[in-house]
Coordinates of C-alpha atoms in Angstrom, one line a residue:
X1 CA 5.6 22.1 21.7
X2 CA 3.4 19.3 23.3
X3 CA 3.7 16.0 21.8
X4 CA 1.5 14.1 24.4
X5 CA -0.4 10.9 23.8
X6 CA -3.7 12.3 24.7
X7 CA -3.4 15.5 22.5
X8 CA -3.2 14.0 19.2
X9 CA -5.8 12.2 16.9
X10 CA -8.9 14.7 16.8
X11 CA -11.1 14.1 13.9
X12 CA -12.4 17.5 14.5
X13 CA -9.7 19.4 14.5
X14 CA -8.2 22.5 12.5
X15 CA -9.4 22.7 9.0
X16 CA -8.3 19.8 6.5
X17 CA -6.6 19.6 3.2
X18 CA -3.8 17.5 2.3
X19 CA -1.9 15.5 4.2
X20 CA 2.0 14.1 4.1
X21 CA 5.0 13.1 5.8
X22 CA 8.0 10.6 5.8
X23 CA 11.2 9.4 6.9
X24 CA 13.8 6.6 5.1
X25 CA 12.6 3.6 4.4
X26 CA 13.7 0.2 5.0
X27 CA 12.3 -2.3 2.4
X28 CA 11.9 -5.9 3.3
X29 CA 15.3 -7.2 1.5
X30 CA 17.8 -4.0 2.3
X31 CA 17.9 -0.8 2.9
X32 CA 17.5 2.2 0.9
X33 CA 18.2 5.9 1.3
X34 CA 17.1 9.2 -0.4
X35 CA 20.2 11.2 -1.5
X36 CA 19.6 14.9 -0.1
X37 CA 22.5 16.8 -1.5
X38 CA 20.4 18.3 -4.3
X39 CA 17.0 18.2 -5.5
X40 CA 18.3 16.3 -8.9
X41 CA 20.3 13.9 -7.1
X42 CA 17.1 13.3 -4.5
X43 CA 15.3 12.6 -7.2
X44 CA 17.9 10.0 -9.0
X45 CA 18.0 8.0 -5.4
X46 CA 14.0 8.1 -5.5
X47 CA 14.0 6.3 -8.9
X48 CA 16.7 4.0 -8.3
X49 CA 14.7 2.6 -4.8
X50 CA 13.4 -0.9 -4.4
X51 CA 9.7 -1.1 -4.9
X52 CA 7.8 -2.1 -1.4
X53 CA 7.9 -5.3 -0.5
X54 CA 5.0 -7.7 -1.1
X55 CA 6.2 -11.0 0.4
X56 CA 6.3 -11.4 4.3
X57 CA 10.1 -11.7 5.8
X58 CA 11.8 -12.0 8.9
X59 CA 10.7 -10.1 11.7
X60 CA 13.5 -7.4 12.7
X61 CA 11.3 -5.3 14.7
X62 CA 9.0 -5.0 17.3
X63 CA 6.8 -2.4 19.2
X64 CA 7.6 -1.4 22.8
X65 CA 4.0 -1.6 24.3
X66 CA 4.5 0.8 27.0
X67 CA 6.5 3.5 24.8
X68 CA 5.4 2.3 21.4
X69 CA 9.3 2.7 20.1
X70 CA 10.1 0.5 17.3
X71 CA 12.8 -1.6 18.8
X72 CA 15.2 -4.0 17.3
X73 CA 14.9 -7.8 17.8
X74 CA 18.4 -8.2 18.0
X75 CA 21.6 -6.5 18.2
X76 CA 22.3 -7.0 14.5
X77 CA 19.2 -5.0 13.2
X78 CA 20.0 -1.0 12.9
X79 CA 18.4 0.9 15.4
X80 CA 18.2 4.1 13.8
X81 CA 14.9 3.8 12.4
X82 CA 11.8 5.5 12.5
X83 CA 7.9 4.7 11.7
X84 CA 5.8 6.9 9.7
X85 CA 1.8 6.6 10.5
X86 CA -1.5 8.4 9.0
X87 CA -4.3 8.4 11.1
X88 CA -7.9 9.2 10.4
X89 CA -7.8 8.0 7.1
X90 CA -8.9 7.9 4.2
X91 CA -10.7 11.4 4.8
X92 CA -9.5 13.7 2.0
X93 CA -5.9 13.5 1.4
X94 CA -4.6 10.2 2.5
X95 CA -4.2 9.1 -1.2
X96 CA -2.1 12.4 -1.9
X97 CA -0.2 11.5 0.8
X98 CA 0.2 7.7 0.0
X99 CA 1.1 9.1 -3.6
X100 CA 3.9 11.5 -2.6
X101 CA 5.2 8.2 -0.3
X102 CA 5.2 5.8 -3.1
X103 CA 7.3 8.0 -5.0
X104 CA 10.1 7.9 -2.8
X105 CA 8.9 4.3 -1.7
X106 CA 8.7 5.2 1.8
X107 CA 6.7 2.9 3.8
X108 CA 4.2 3.8 6.4
X109 CA 0.8 2.7 8.0
X110 CA -2.3 4.3 7.3
X111 CA -5.0 3.9 10.3
X112 CA -8.2 3.9 9.3
X113 CA -11.5 5.0 10.8
X114 CA -14.5 2.5 9.3
X115 CA -16.6 5.9 8.7
X116 CA -14.9 6.8 6.3
X117 CA -15.0 3.4 3.9
X118 CA -18.5 2.6 3.9
X119 CA -19.1 4.4 1.0
X120 CA -17.6 3.4 -3.0
X121 CA -15.7 6.5 -2.7
X122 CA -14.1 5.7 0.5
X123 CA -13.6 2.0 -0.5
X124 CA -11.7 3.2 -3.6
X125 CA -9.4 5.3 -1.9
X126 CA -8.5 2.8 0.9
X127 CA -7.7 0.2 -2.2
X128 CA -6.1 2.7 -3.9
X129 CA -3.6 3.3 -0.9
X130 CA -3.4 -0.8 0.0
X131 CA -2.7 -1.2 -3.8
X132 CA 0.2 0.9 -3.3
X133 CA 2.0 -1.2 -0.8
X134 CA 0.9 0.5 2.1
X135 CA 0.2 -0.9 5.8
X136 CA -3.9 -0.7 6.5
X137 CA -4.3 -0.3 10.5
X138 CA -7.7 0.0 12.5
X139 CA -8.3 3.4 13.8
X140 CA -12.1 2.6 15.0
X141 CA -15.1 3.4 13.5
X142 CA -16.1 6.4 14.4
X143 CA -13.2 7.8 16.7
X144 CA -14.4 7.6 20.4
X145 CA -12.9 7.8 23.5
X146 CA -13.1 4.2 24.3
X147 CA -13.4 4.7 27.8
X148 CA -16.5 6.6 27.5
X149 CA -18.4 3.6 26.0
X150 CA -19.5 0.3 27.0
X151 CA -17.4 -3.0 26.5
X152 CA -19.9 -4.1 23.7
X153 CA -19.6 -0.5 22.1
X154 CA -15.9 -1.1 22.0
X155 CA -16.1 -4.2 20.4
X156 CA -18.2 -2.9 17.3
X157 CA -15.8 0.0 16.8
X158 CA -12.9 -2.3 16.3
X159 CA -14.6 -5.5 15.0
X160 CA -16.6 -3.4 12.1
X161 CA -13.4 -1.4 11.0
X162 CA -11.7 -4.5 10.9
X163 CA -14.5 -6.1 9.0
X164 CA -14.8 -3.3 6.9
X165 CA -10.8 -2.9 5.8
X166 CA -10.9 -6.9 5.1
X167 CA -13.8 -6.5 2.7
X168 CA -11.6 -3.7 0.6
X169 CA -8.4 -5.5 0.8
X170 CA -8.8 -9.3 1.7
X171 CA -6.3 -8.8 4.8
X172 CA -7.2 -7.8 8.3
X173 CA -5.4 -5.4 10.0
X174 CA -2.4 -6.0 12.4
X175 CA -1.9 -2.8 13.7
X176 CA -4.4 -0.8 15.9
X177 CA -4.6 2.6 17.3
X178 CA -7.2 3.7 19.5
X179 CA -8.3 7.4 19.4
X180 CA -6.5 9.7 22.0
X181 CA -4.6 7.1 23.0
X182 CA -6.7 5.8 25.4
X183 CA -7.0 1.8 25.3
X184 CA -9.0 -0.5 27.8
X185 CA -9.4 -3.6 29.2
X186 CA -11.8 -4.6 26.5
X187 CA -9.5 -3.2 23.5
X188 CA -6.4 -5.2 24.9
X189 CA -8.5 -8.4 24.6
X190 CA -9.4 -7.7 21.2
X191 CA -5.9 -6.9 20.0
X192 CA -5.3 -10.8 21.8
X193 CA -8.4 -12.0 20.0
X194 CA -7.5 -10.6 16.6
X195 CA -3.8 -11.3 16.8
X196 CA -3.2 -7.5 16.8
X197 CA -0.7 -5.0 18.1
X198 CA -1.9 -2.2 19.6
X199 CA 0.6 0.9 19.4
X200 CA 0.2 4.8 20.4
X201 CA 2.9 6.9 19.1
X202 CA 6.2 9.1 20.3
X203 CA 5.2 12.2 18.8
X204 CA 3.5 14.6 16.4
X205 CA 2.6 18.1 16.2
X206 CA 0.1 18.5 13.2
X207 CA -3.0 19.1 15.0
X208 CA -1.6 22.3 16.8
X209 CA -2.1 25.5 16.1
X210 CA 1.8 26.4 15.8
X211 CA 2.4 23.5 13.5
X212 CA -0.5 24.0 10.9
X213 CA 1.7 25.4 8.3
X214 CA 4.1 23.2 6.1
X215 CA 7.0 25.1 6.9
X216 CA 6.4 24.7 10.4
X217 CA 5.1 21.2 10.5
X218 CA 8.6 20.4 8.6
X219 CA 10.6 22.2 10.9
X220 CA 8.9 20.7 14.2
X221 CA 9.0 17.2 13.1
X222 CA 12.8 17.3 12.0
X223 CA 14.0 19.3 14.9
X224 CA 12.1 18.0 18.1
X225 CA 13.9 16.4 20.9
X226 CA 11.7 13.1 20.7
X227 CA 13.7 12.4 17.2
X228 CA 15.1 9.4 18.5
X229 CA 15.9 6.2 17.5
X230 CA 13.0 4.1 17.1
X231 CA 10.6 7.1 16.7
X232 CA 6.9 6.5 16.3
X233 CA 5.7 9.8 14.1
X234 CA 2.0 10.4 14.4
X235 CA 0.5 12.4 11.4
X236 CA -3.1 13.2 10.2
X237 CA -4.9 14.0 7.1
X238 CA -4.3 16.9 6.8
X239 CA -3.4 19.7 3.9
X240 CA -0.3 21.0 5.6
X241 CA 0.7 17.7 6.2
X242 CA 0.6 16.6 2.8
X243 CA 2.7 19.6 1.7
X244 CA 5.2 18.7 4.2
X245 CA 5.7 15.3 3.1
X246 CA 8.5 15.3 1.0
X247 CA 10.3 17.9 2.9
X248 CA 9.9 15.6 6.0
X249 CA 11.0 12.7 4.4
X250 CA 14.4 14.0 2.5
X251 CA 15.4 15.7 6.2
X252 CA 14.8 12.5 7.6
X253 CA 17.1 10.7 5.6
X254 CA 19.7 13.4 5.7
X255 CA 19.8 12.5 9.4
X256 CA 20.4 9.2 8.8
X257 CA 17.1 7.7 9.6
X258 CA 15.6 4.8 8.1
X259 CA 12.0 4.6 7.4
X260 CA 10.9 1.1 8.8
X261 CA 8.7 -1.1 6.8
X262 CA 5.9 -2.1 9.0
X263 CA 5.8 -5.9 7.3
X264 CA 9.2 -5.8 9.6
X265 CA 7.5 -5.2 12.7
X266 CA 6.3 -8.8 14.5
X267 CA 2.9 -9.5 15.2
X268 CA 1.0 -12.5 16.7
X269 CA 0.3 -15.0 14.2
X270 CA -3.1 -15.2 13.4
X271 CA -5.2 -18.2 12.7
X272 CA -6.8 -18.4 9.2

């Protein structure tokens, strides 16, 4: 039942098919939650929620650089939030995950590996996810452990992925997640140069053999001791994750969590 940072984010993990996950969502204007009393009432709430925001509003949260917890910037902001993130995108299932999340207007960050968006098919998948309103993050080009390659290679891994994302979306990513949760002095310097925020995660399980069914994954994501205010949930482009996305989302809403919109998370001002 580990949730250790160095354990996750395996691109070569067990077989994939579909992925997904979600909590409740805080939109840029107001907060909306999904009713969990019955399937029909949940659907009713889903249909009445607001669209994902398209304009930047005042930041309300920040990423703790040590713990990766999503923290309120001031005492007036609701701390009971969770952030959905999906790594190793867009491989086989990220678009399906995004579509499911979109039906309940649940925001998320999709952390992209550049190797998946070099082809026209990969670019199309990324464009679909971006056009649905989701935040796109950088997860390096080929998913290396950054501590094992040179500074020049690290720059290539991060900056090439930034460029590929920009080619498709017209926007450089604001967030970075290092493969295996391993950052370096070089990656930290690049974050400062590019005006990006680096984050790891507070928990995740979908790469562990015990949680590679939708039922097991849903249960652990909702009952783990690591589910606390500001939780930063790590999930991947996996079939069992995709199948679990709506049960996880509705379960988190039942527990009173709001899915935080990444657009409300503070990032450095970037020079144009």
